[in-house]
PDB file of C-alpha atoms in Angstrom:
ATOM      1  CA  MET A  20     -40.005   3.383  39.131  1.00 35.00           C
ATOM      2  CA  SER A  21     -39.070   6.262  36.907  1.00 37.00           C
ATOM      3  CA  ASP A  22     -35.674   6.677  38.536  1.00 46.00           C
ATOM      4  CA  PRO A  23     -33.870   3.373  39.174  1.00 44.00           C
ATOM      5  CA  GLY A  24     -31.423   5.141  41.467  1.00 48.00           C
ATOM      6  CA  ASN A  25     -34.123   5.898  44.031  1.00 50.00           C
ATOM      7  CA  VAL A  26     -36.078   3.674  46.398  1.00 49.00           C
ATOM      8  CA  ARG A  27     -39.702   4.836  46.473  1.00 56.00           C
ATOM      9  CA  THR A  28     -42.248   4.540  49.255  1.00 56.00           C
ATOM     10  CA  LYS A  29     -43.357   0.981  48.430  1.00 64.00           C
ATOM     11  CA  LYS A  30     -39.773  -0.196  49.014  1.00 77.00           C
ATOM     12  CA  PHE A  31     -39.207   1.722  52.243  1.00 81.00           C
ATOM     13  CA  PHE A  32     -40.585  -0.951  54.563  1.00 83.00           C
ATOM     14  CA  GLU A  33     -38.420  -3.622  52.987  1.00 87.00           C
ATOM     15  CA  LEU A  34     -35.280  -1.496  53.192  1.00 89.00           C
ATOM     16  CA  PHE A  35     -35.837  -0.114  56.695  1.00 91.00           C
ATOM     17  CA  SER A  36     -36.977  -3.499  58.017  1.00 91.00           C
ATOM     18  CA  TYR A  37     -33.639  -4.866  56.810  1.00 91.00           C
ATOM     19  CA  LEU A  38     -31.842  -2.164  58.813  1.00 91.00           C
ATOM     20  CA  VAL A  39     -33.834  -3.026  61.941  1.00 92.00           C
ATOM     21  CA  GLU A  40     -33.490  -6.808  61.599  1.00 91.00           C
ATOM     22  CA  LYS A  41     -29.757  -6.771  60.853  1.00 86.00           C
ATOM     23  CA  ARG A  42     -29.020  -3.906  63.246  1.00 86.00           C
ATOM     24  CA  VAL A  43     -27.080  -2.201  60.477  1.00 87.00           C
ATOM     25  CA  ILE A  44     -24.810   0.595  61.643  1.00 86.00           C
ATOM     26  CA  ILE A  45     -25.772   3.933  60.070  1.00 89.00           C
ATOM     27  CA  SER A  46     -24.157   7.356  60.159  1.00 86.00           C
ATOM     28  CA  MET A  47     -26.281  10.299  61.341  1.00 88.00           C
ATOM     29  CA  TYR A  48     -25.305  13.905  60.627  1.00 87.00           C
ATOM     30  CA  VAL A  49     -27.011  17.105  61.813  1.00 88.00           C
ATOM     31  CA  VAL A  50     -27.350  19.237  58.692  1.00 85.00           C
ATOM     32  CA  GLY A  51     -25.910  22.680  59.378  1.00 80.00           C
ATOM     33  CA  GLY A  52     -24.222  21.519  62.563  1.00 79.00           C
ATOM     34  CA  ASP A  53     -20.988  19.857  63.606  1.00 74.00           C
ATOM     35  CA  PHE A  54     -22.374  16.570  64.918  1.00 83.00           C
ATOM     36  CA  GLU A  55     -21.943  13.169  63.278  1.00 82.00           C
ATOM     37  CA  ARG A  56     -22.298   9.849  65.069  1.00 84.00           C
ATOM     38  CA  LEU A  57     -22.898   6.177  64.363  1.00 85.00           C
ATOM     39  CA  THR A  58     -26.243   4.739  65.426  1.00 88.00           C
ATOM     40  CA  CYS A  59     -28.902   2.255  64.276  1.00 90.00           C
ATOM     41  CA  ILE A  60     -32.617   2.159  63.465  1.00 92.00           C
ATOM     42  CA  THR A  61     -34.457   0.274  66.194  1.00 92.00           C
ATOM     43  CA  GLY A  62     -37.993   0.131  64.788  1.00 92.00           C
ATOM     44  CA  ILE A  63     -40.767   1.395  62.525  1.00 90.00           C
ATOM     45  CA  LYS A  64     -44.112   2.697  63.736  1.00 86.00           C
ATOM     46  CA  GLU A  65     -47.235   4.369  62.402  1.00 80.00           C
ATOM     47  CA  ASP A  66     -49.343   6.958  64.216  1.00 73.00           C
ATOM     48  CA  VAL A  67     -51.401  10.051  63.378  1.00 73.00           C
ATOM     49  CA  ALA A  68     -48.225  11.715  62.125  1.00 66.00           C
ATOM     50  CA  GLY A  69     -47.683   8.921  59.580  1.00 75.00           C
ATOM     51  CA  HIS A  70     -44.906   6.389  59.285  1.00 82.00           C
ATOM     52  CA  GLN A  71     -41.893   7.018  61.486  1.00 88.00           C
ATOM     53  CA  LEU A  72     -38.443   5.590  61.998  1.00 92.00           C
ATOM     54  CA  LEU A  73     -37.200   5.004  65.536  1.00 93.00           C
ATOM     55  CA  VAL A  74     -33.486   5.799  65.782  1.00 93.00           C
ATOM     56  CA  ASP A  75     -31.258   5.041  68.755  1.00 91.00           C
ATOM     57  CA  MET A  76     -30.222   8.449  70.104  1.00 90.00           C
ATOM     58  CA  PRO A  77     -26.424   8.879  70.208  1.00 86.00           C
ATOM     59  CA  ASP A  78     -24.771  10.292  73.298  1.00 84.00           C
ATOM     60  CA  GLY A  79     -24.606  14.081  73.239  1.00 85.00           C
ATOM     61  CA  PHE A  80     -27.360  14.500  70.655  1.00 89.00           C
ATOM     62  CA  GLU A  81     -29.984  15.978  72.968  1.00 86.00           C
ATOM     63  CA  ALA A  82     -27.849  19.041  73.756  1.00 85.00           C
ATOM     64  CA  VAL A  83     -27.178  19.603  70.050  1.00 84.00           C
ATOM     65  CA  ALA A  84     -30.848  19.143  69.084  1.00 82.00           C
ATOM     66  CA  LYS A  85     -31.889  22.128  71.215  1.00 81.00           C
ATOM     67  CA  LYS A  86     -30.057  24.399  68.776  1.00 83.00           C
ATOM     68  CA  PHE A  87     -31.971  23.113  65.728  1.00 81.00           C
ATOM     69  CA  ASP A  88     -35.731  23.338  65.329  1.00 79.00           C
ATOM     70  CA  PRO A  89     -36.986  21.586  63.327  1.00 84.00           C
ATOM     71  CA  LEU A  90     -34.415  18.815  63.198  1.00 85.00           C
ATOM     72  CA  HIS A  91     -32.778  18.270  59.821  1.00 89.00           C
ATOM     73  CA  LEU A  92     -30.802  15.043  59.740  1.00 91.00           C
ATOM     74  CA  ARG A  93     -28.911  13.166  57.052  1.00 91.00           C
ATOM     75  CA  PHE A  94     -28.322   9.404  57.239  1.00 92.00           C
ATOM     76  CA  ASN A  95     -26.148   7.081  55.202  1.00 87.00           C
ATOM     77  CA  PHE A  96     -25.564   3.339  55.355  1.00 88.00           C
ATOM     78  CA  ASN A  97     -24.624   0.267  53.328  1.00 83.00           C
ATOM     79  CA  GLY A  98     -27.689  -1.563  52.047  1.00 84.00           C
ATOM     80  CA  PRO A  99     -28.195  -5.299  51.414  1.00 85.00           C
ATOM     81  CA  ASP A 100     -26.545  -4.865  47.987  1.00 81.00           C
ATOM     82  CA  GLN A 101     -23.497  -3.266  49.681  1.00 74.00           C
ATOM     83  CA  LEU A 102     -24.125   0.033  47.919  1.00 81.00           C
ATOM     84  CA  GLU A 103     -24.321   3.289  49.819  1.00 81.00           C
ATOM     85  CA  TYR A 104     -27.757   4.770  50.581  1.00 88.00           C
ATOM     86  CA  ILE A 105     -28.451   8.337  51.708  1.00 90.00           C
ATOM     87  CA  PHE A 106     -31.631  10.005  52.942  1.00 92.00           C
ATOM     88  CA  THR A 107     -32.604  13.105  54.920  1.00 92.00           C
ATOM     89  CA  THR A 108     -35.452  13.784  57.334  1.00 92.00           C
ATOM     90  CA  ARG A 109     -36.994  16.981  58.704  1.00 90.00           C
ATOM     91  CA  GLY A 110     -38.918  17.282  61.915  1.00 87.00           C
ATOM     92  CA  GLY A 111     -39.393  14.493  64.404  1.00 84.00           C
ATOM     93  CA  CYS A 112     -38.845  14.491  68.130  1.00 86.00           C
ATOM     94  CA  ILE A 113     -36.954  12.895  70.996  1.00 86.00           C
ATOM     95  CA  ALA A 114     -38.860  10.078  72.693  1.00 83.00           C
ATOM     96  CA  GLY A 115     -36.908   8.719  75.639  1.00 85.00           C
ATOM     97  CA  ARG A 116     -33.699   7.150  74.330  1.00 87.00           C
ATOM     98  CA  GLU A 117     -34.947   7.228  70.734  1.00 90.00           C
ATOM     99  CA  LEU A 118     -35.583   9.708  67.974  1.00 91.00           C
ATOM    100  CA  ALA A 119     -38.917   9.427  66.165  1.00 90.00           C
ATOM    101  CA  MET A 120     -38.239  10.647  62.630  1.00 90.00           C
ATOM    102  CA  PRO A 121     -40.713  10.880  59.713  1.00 89.00           C
ATOM    103  CA  PHE A 122     -40.129   8.638  56.720  1.00 89.00           C
ATOM    104  CA  PRO A 123     -38.081  10.460  54.085  1.00 89.00           C
ATOM    105  CA  ASP A 124     -39.621  11.408  50.760  1.00 86.00           C
ATOM    106  CA  VAL A 125     -36.880   9.572  48.917  1.00 87.00           C
ATOM    107  CA  VAL A 126     -33.841   7.389  49.570  1.00 89.00           C
ATOM    108  CA  GLU A 127     -30.967   7.866  47.171  1.00 87.00           C
ATOM    109  CA  ARG A 128     -28.872   4.881  46.170  1.00 82.00           C
ATOM    110  CA  ILE A 129     -25.300   5.772  45.238  1.00 76.00           C
ATOM    111  CA  GLN A 130     -23.956   3.624  42.431  1.00 65.00           C
ATOM    112  CA  ARG A 131     -20.610   2.988  44.029  1.00 60.00           C
ATOM    113  CA  ARG A 132     -19.388   0.783  46.820  1.00 56.00           C
ATOM    114  CA  LYS A 133     -18.226   2.338  50.035  1.00 61.00           C
ATOM    115  CA  ASN A 134     -16.012   1.178  52.870  1.00 68.00           C
ATOM    116  CA  PHE A 135     -18.079   1.936  55.936  1.00 71.00           C
ATOM    117  CA  ARG A 136     -16.277   3.495  58.880  1.00 79.00           C
ATOM    118  CA  MET A 137     -16.434   2.005  62.350  1.00 85.00           C
ATOM    119  CA  GLU A 138     -15.501   3.687  65.606  1.00 87.00           C
ATOM    120  CA  THR A 139     -12.482   2.055  67.220  1.00 92.00           C
ATOM    121  CA  PRO A 140     -12.296   1.107  70.907  1.00 89.00           C
ATOM    122  CA  VAL A 141      -9.988   3.015  73.238  1.00 89.00           C
ATOM    123  CA  GLY A 142      -6.430   1.803  72.887  1.00 92.00           C
ATOM    124  CA  THR A 143      -6.497   1.206  69.121  1.00 95.00           C
ATOM    125  CA  LYS A 144      -3.343   2.802  67.719  1.00 96.00           C
ATOM    126  CA  MET A 145      -1.411   3.138  64.504  1.00 97.00           C
ATOM    127  CA  LEU A 146       2.392   3.038  64.717  1.00 97.00           C
ATOM    128  CA  PHE A 147       4.909   3.966  62.030  1.00 97.00           C
ATOM    129  CA  LYS A 148       8.132   5.850  61.472  1.00 95.00           C
ATOM    130  CA  ILE A 149       8.955   9.104  59.723  1.00 93.00           C
ATOM    131  CA  ASN A 150      12.698   9.579  59.077  1.00 90.00           C
ATOM    132  CA  ASN A 151      13.345   6.740  61.550  1.00 91.00           C
ATOM    133  CA  SER A 152      11.464   8.583  64.315  1.00 93.00           C
ATOM    134  CA  PRO A 153       8.485   6.798  65.930  1.00 94.00           C
ATOM    135  CA  VAL A 154       4.990   8.212  65.413  1.00 96.00           C
ATOM    136  CA  VAL A 155       1.811   7.132  67.223  1.00 96.00           C
ATOM    137  CA  PHE A 156      -1.790   7.849  66.207  1.00 97.00           C
ATOM    138  CA  ALA A 157      -4.805   7.193  68.432  1.00 96.00           C
ATOM    139  CA  LEU A 158      -7.322   5.867  65.913  1.00 96.00           C
ATOM    140  CA  ILE A 159     -10.827   7.334  65.984  1.00 93.00           C
ATOM    141  CA  ASN A 160     -12.438   5.273  63.225  1.00 92.00           C
ATOM    142  CA  ILE A 161     -11.400   2.817  60.539  1.00 93.00           C
ATOM    143  CA  SER A 162     -12.618   1.039  57.410  1.00 90.00           C
ATOM    144  CA  LEU A 163     -11.140  -1.357  54.893  1.00 89.00           C
ATOM    145  CA  GLY A 164     -10.157   1.693  52.869  1.00 90.00           C
ATOM    146  CA  GLY A 165      -8.508   3.868  55.480  1.00 94.00           C
ATOM    147  CA  ALA A 166      -8.374   5.297  58.992  1.00 95.00           C
ATOM    148  CA  PHE A 167      -8.813   8.567  60.873  1.00 95.00           C
ATOM    149  CA  GLY A 168      -6.719   9.322  63.923  1.00 95.00           C
ATOM    150  CA  ALA A 169      -5.069  11.933  66.111  1.00 95.00           C
ATOM    151  CA  LEU A 170      -1.328  12.380  66.499  1.00 95.00           C
ATOM    152  CA  ILE A 171      -0.467  11.683  70.149  1.00 94.00           C
ATOM    153  CA  LYS A 172       3.272  10.953  70.076  1.00 92.00           C
ATOM    154  CA  HIS A 173       6.238  11.620  67.830  1.00 92.00           C
ATOM    155  CA  GLY A 174      10.015  11.765  68.024  1.00 85.00           C
ATOM    156  CA  PHE A 175      10.530  15.271  66.640  1.00 87.00           C
ATOM    157  CA  LYS A 176      11.715  18.041  68.940  1.00 83.00           C
ATOM    158  CA  ASP A 177      10.297  21.559  68.634  1.00 82.00           C
ATOM    159  CA  LEU A 178       7.724  20.502  66.033  1.00 85.00           C
ATOM    160  CA  LYS A 179       5.600  23.424  64.863  1.00 85.00           C
ATOM    161  CA  GLY A 180       2.591  22.847  62.688  1.00 90.00           C
ATOM    162  CA  SER A 181       1.541  19.557  61.114  1.00 92.00           C
ATOM    163  CA  LEU A 182       3.923  16.619  61.151  1.00 94.00           C
ATOM    164  CA  LEU A 183       2.509  15.244  57.891  1.00 95.00           C
ATOM    165  CA  THR A 184       1.362  16.779  54.622  1.00 95.00           C
ATOM    166  CA  VAL A 185      -1.496  15.892  52.272  1.00 95.00           C
ATOM    167  CA  SER A 186      -0.477  13.118  49.814  1.00 95.00           C
ATOM    168  CA  GLN A 187       2.463  12.097  52.006  1.00 96.00           C
ATOM    169  CA  LYS A 188       3.084   8.344  51.906  1.00 97.00           C
ATOM    170  CA  ILE A 189       3.437   6.175  55.014  1.00 97.00           C
ATOM    171  CA  TYR A 190       5.065   2.760  54.785  1.00 97.00           C
ATOM    172  CA  ASN A 191       4.703  -0.368  56.925  1.00 97.00           C
ATOM    173  CA  ALA A 192       2.384   1.086  59.543  1.00 97.00           C
ATOM    174  CA  GLY A 193       1.110  -1.224  62.260  1.00 97.00           C
ATOM    175  CA  ILE A 194      -2.461  -0.984  63.529  1.00 97.00           C
ATOM    176  CA  VAL A 195      -2.506  -2.251  67.108  1.00 95.00           C
ATOM    177  CA  VAL A 196      -5.867  -3.747  68.122  1.00 92.00           C
ATOM    178  CA  PRO A 197      -6.138  -4.077  71.930  1.00 88.00           C
ATOM    179  CA  ALA A 198      -7.042  -7.394  73.507  1.00 84.00           C
ATOM    180  CA  ALA A 199     -10.675  -8.002  74.470  1.00 74.00           C
ATOM    181  CA  ASN A 200     -12.504 -10.749  76.346  1.00 63.00           C
ATOM    182  CA  GLU A 201     -12.855 -12.995  73.301  1.00 64.00           C
ATOM    183  CA  ARG A 202      -9.855 -11.780  71.327  1.00 69.00           C
ATOM    184  CA  ALA A 203      -6.135 -11.526  71.829  1.00 75.00           C
ATOM    185  CA  GLY A 204      -4.433  -8.313  70.848  1.00 81.00           C
ATOM    186  CA  GLU A 205      -2.936  -8.194  67.362  1.00 91.00           C
ATOM    187  CA  THR A 206      -1.091  -5.939  64.944  1.00 95.00           C
ATOM    188  CA  ILE A 207      -2.221  -5.410  61.343  1.00 97.00           C
ATOM    189  CA  ILE A 208       0.407  -4.221  58.869  1.00 97.00           C
ATOM    190  CA  ILE A 209      -0.485  -1.647  56.197  1.00 97.00           C
ATOM    191  CA  LYS A 210       2.253  -1.678  53.561  1.00 97.00           C
ATOM    192  CA  ARG A 211       1.461   1.765  52.181  1.00 97.00           C
ATOM    193  CA  SER A 212      -1.026   4.501  53.005  1.00 97.00           C
ATOM    194  CA  GLU A 213      -1.376   8.169  52.064  1.00 97.00           C
ATOM    195  CA  VAL A 214      -2.556  11.270  53.906  1.00 96.00           C
ATOM    196  CA  ARG A 215      -5.810  12.515  52.365  1.00 94.00           C
ATOM    197  CA  ARG A 216      -7.017  15.133  54.849  1.00 94.00           C
ATOM    198  CA  ILE A 217      -5.621  17.076  57.807  1.00 94.00           C
ATOM    199  CA  GLU A 218      -7.670  18.701  60.582  1.00 93.00           C
ATOM    200  CA  HIS A 219      -6.286  21.069  63.213  1.00 91.00           C
ATOM    201  CA  ASP A 220      -8.000  21.421  66.587  1.00 88.00           C
ATOM    202  CA  ARG A 221      -6.739  24.889  67.501  1.00 86.00           C
ATOM    203  CA  ASP A 222      -8.118  24.796  71.052  1.00 85.00           C
ATOM    204  CA  ARG A 223      -5.992  21.757  71.916  1.00 85.00           C
ATOM    205  CA  ASN A 224      -3.369  22.244  69.207  1.00 86.00           C
ATOM    206  CA  LEU A 225      -4.115  18.695  68.096  1.00 90.00           C
ATOM    207  CA  TYR A 226      -3.770  17.391  64.542  1.00 94.00           C
ATOM    208  CA  ARG A 227      -6.000  14.684  63.119  1.00 94.00           C
ATOM    209  CA  TYR A 228      -5.284  12.854  59.882  1.00 96.00           C
ATOM    210  CA  ALA A 229      -7.404  10.896  57.409  1.00 94.00           C
ATOM    211  CA  LEU A 230      -5.364   8.160  55.740  1.00 96.00           C
ATOM    212  CA  GLU A 231      -6.182   6.017  52.710  1.00 95.00           C
ATOM    213  CA  PHE A 232      -4.870   2.460  52.609  1.00 96.00           C
ATOM    214  CA  ILE A 233      -3.155   2.014  49.251  1.00 96.00           C
ATOM    215  CA  ASP A 234      -1.413  -1.357  49.624  1.00 97.00           C
ATOM    216  CA  ILE A 235      -2.231  -4.127  52.097  1.00 95.00           C
ATOM    217  CA  ASP A 236      -1.458  -7.845  51.819  1.00 94.00           C
ATOM    218  CA  PRO A 237      -4.484 -10.203  51.528  1.00 91.00           C
ATOM    219  CA  VAL A 238      -3.696 -11.875  54.852  1.00 92.00           C
ATOM    220  CA  GLU A 239      -3.516  -8.503  56.613  1.00 94.00           C
ATOM    221  CA  LYS A 240      -6.725  -7.376  54.915  1.00 90.00           C
ATOM    222  CA  ARG A 241      -8.539 -10.437  56.278  1.00 88.00           C
ATOM    223  CA  LYS A 242      -7.243  -9.583  59.742  1.00 91.00           C
ATOM    224  CA  LEU A 243      -8.477  -5.997  59.280  1.00 92.00           C
ATOM    225  CA  THR A 244     -11.905  -7.235  58.167  1.00 85.00           C
ATOM    226  CA  GLN A 245     -12.223  -9.404  61.286  1.00 84.00           C
ATOM    227  CA  ALA A 246     -11.112  -6.513  63.474  1.00 88.00           C
ATOM    228  CA  ILE A 247     -13.816  -4.265  61.983  1.00 86.00           C
ATOM    229  CA  TYR A 248     -16.458  -6.936  62.655  1.00 79.00           C
ATOM    230  CA  HIS A 249     -15.137  -7.058  66.223  1.00 81.00           C
ATOM    231  CA  PHE A 250     -15.463  -3.267  66.536  1.00 84.00           C
ATOM    232  CA  GLN A 251     -19.047  -3.484  65.263  1.00 77.00           C
ATOM    233  CA  ARG A 252     -19.918  -6.073  67.934  1.00 73.00           C
ATOM    234  CA  ILE A 253     -18.464  -3.786  70.595  1.00 74.00           C
ATOM    235  CA  PHE A 254     -20.528  -0.884  69.254  1.00 72.00           C
ATOM    236  CA  LEU A 255     -23.760  -2.898  69.257  1.00 65.00           C
ATOM    237  CA  GLN A 256     -23.156  -4.099  72.810  1.00 62.00           C
ATOM    238  CA  ARG A 257     -23.128  -0.471  73.953  1.00 61.00           C
ATOM    239  CA  ARG A 258     -26.518   0.300  72.396  1.00 56.00           C
TER     240      ARG A 258
END
């Protein structure tokens, strides 16, 4: 291959078969739209249109797809070497509960490792204090490197605007993982994290925050890793 950073056609079957066999979680984004969801590739097929990927259709996608013709989608995932891979597709169609997408022309391999985000089940929270006042986030997704959540409770009266600022440090936050059938509830302690991004939902006057985990004890990191595996199992059971 002339470009070692790309996976050419002869490697596509091997790579995509890995995604199907291992049911690897992938992120799907509608290019030009405001729709990003986690999903998985369910199969590979060949017909008169050529080789196609079958992708499990996320909830809410069909309504969004009507606004974009042809479909232009971007996917990213962690490959067998734990590096990040990205590819885009154009065209394709909805076939029942699946999307039939043409093979991409190229798959780009990013020469850096990435902490993949997983959606968190309802009830997953992050608790901490700011100036001795309690703060509660409802977590939306999480990885070994950070979390994204919405502020749902705080102890500040007459707060106007964002409670936190970019680069603000948070100490000794507890991530509360709700109990499930095979797991007891637990709390994971993050010694230090920092605010990296702030989003404001003006319609609901709701603030969402992206946090990076800066310092976490090895024991707590192992607990976080197991929790993320648990979240992945929950996600796959819903497919």
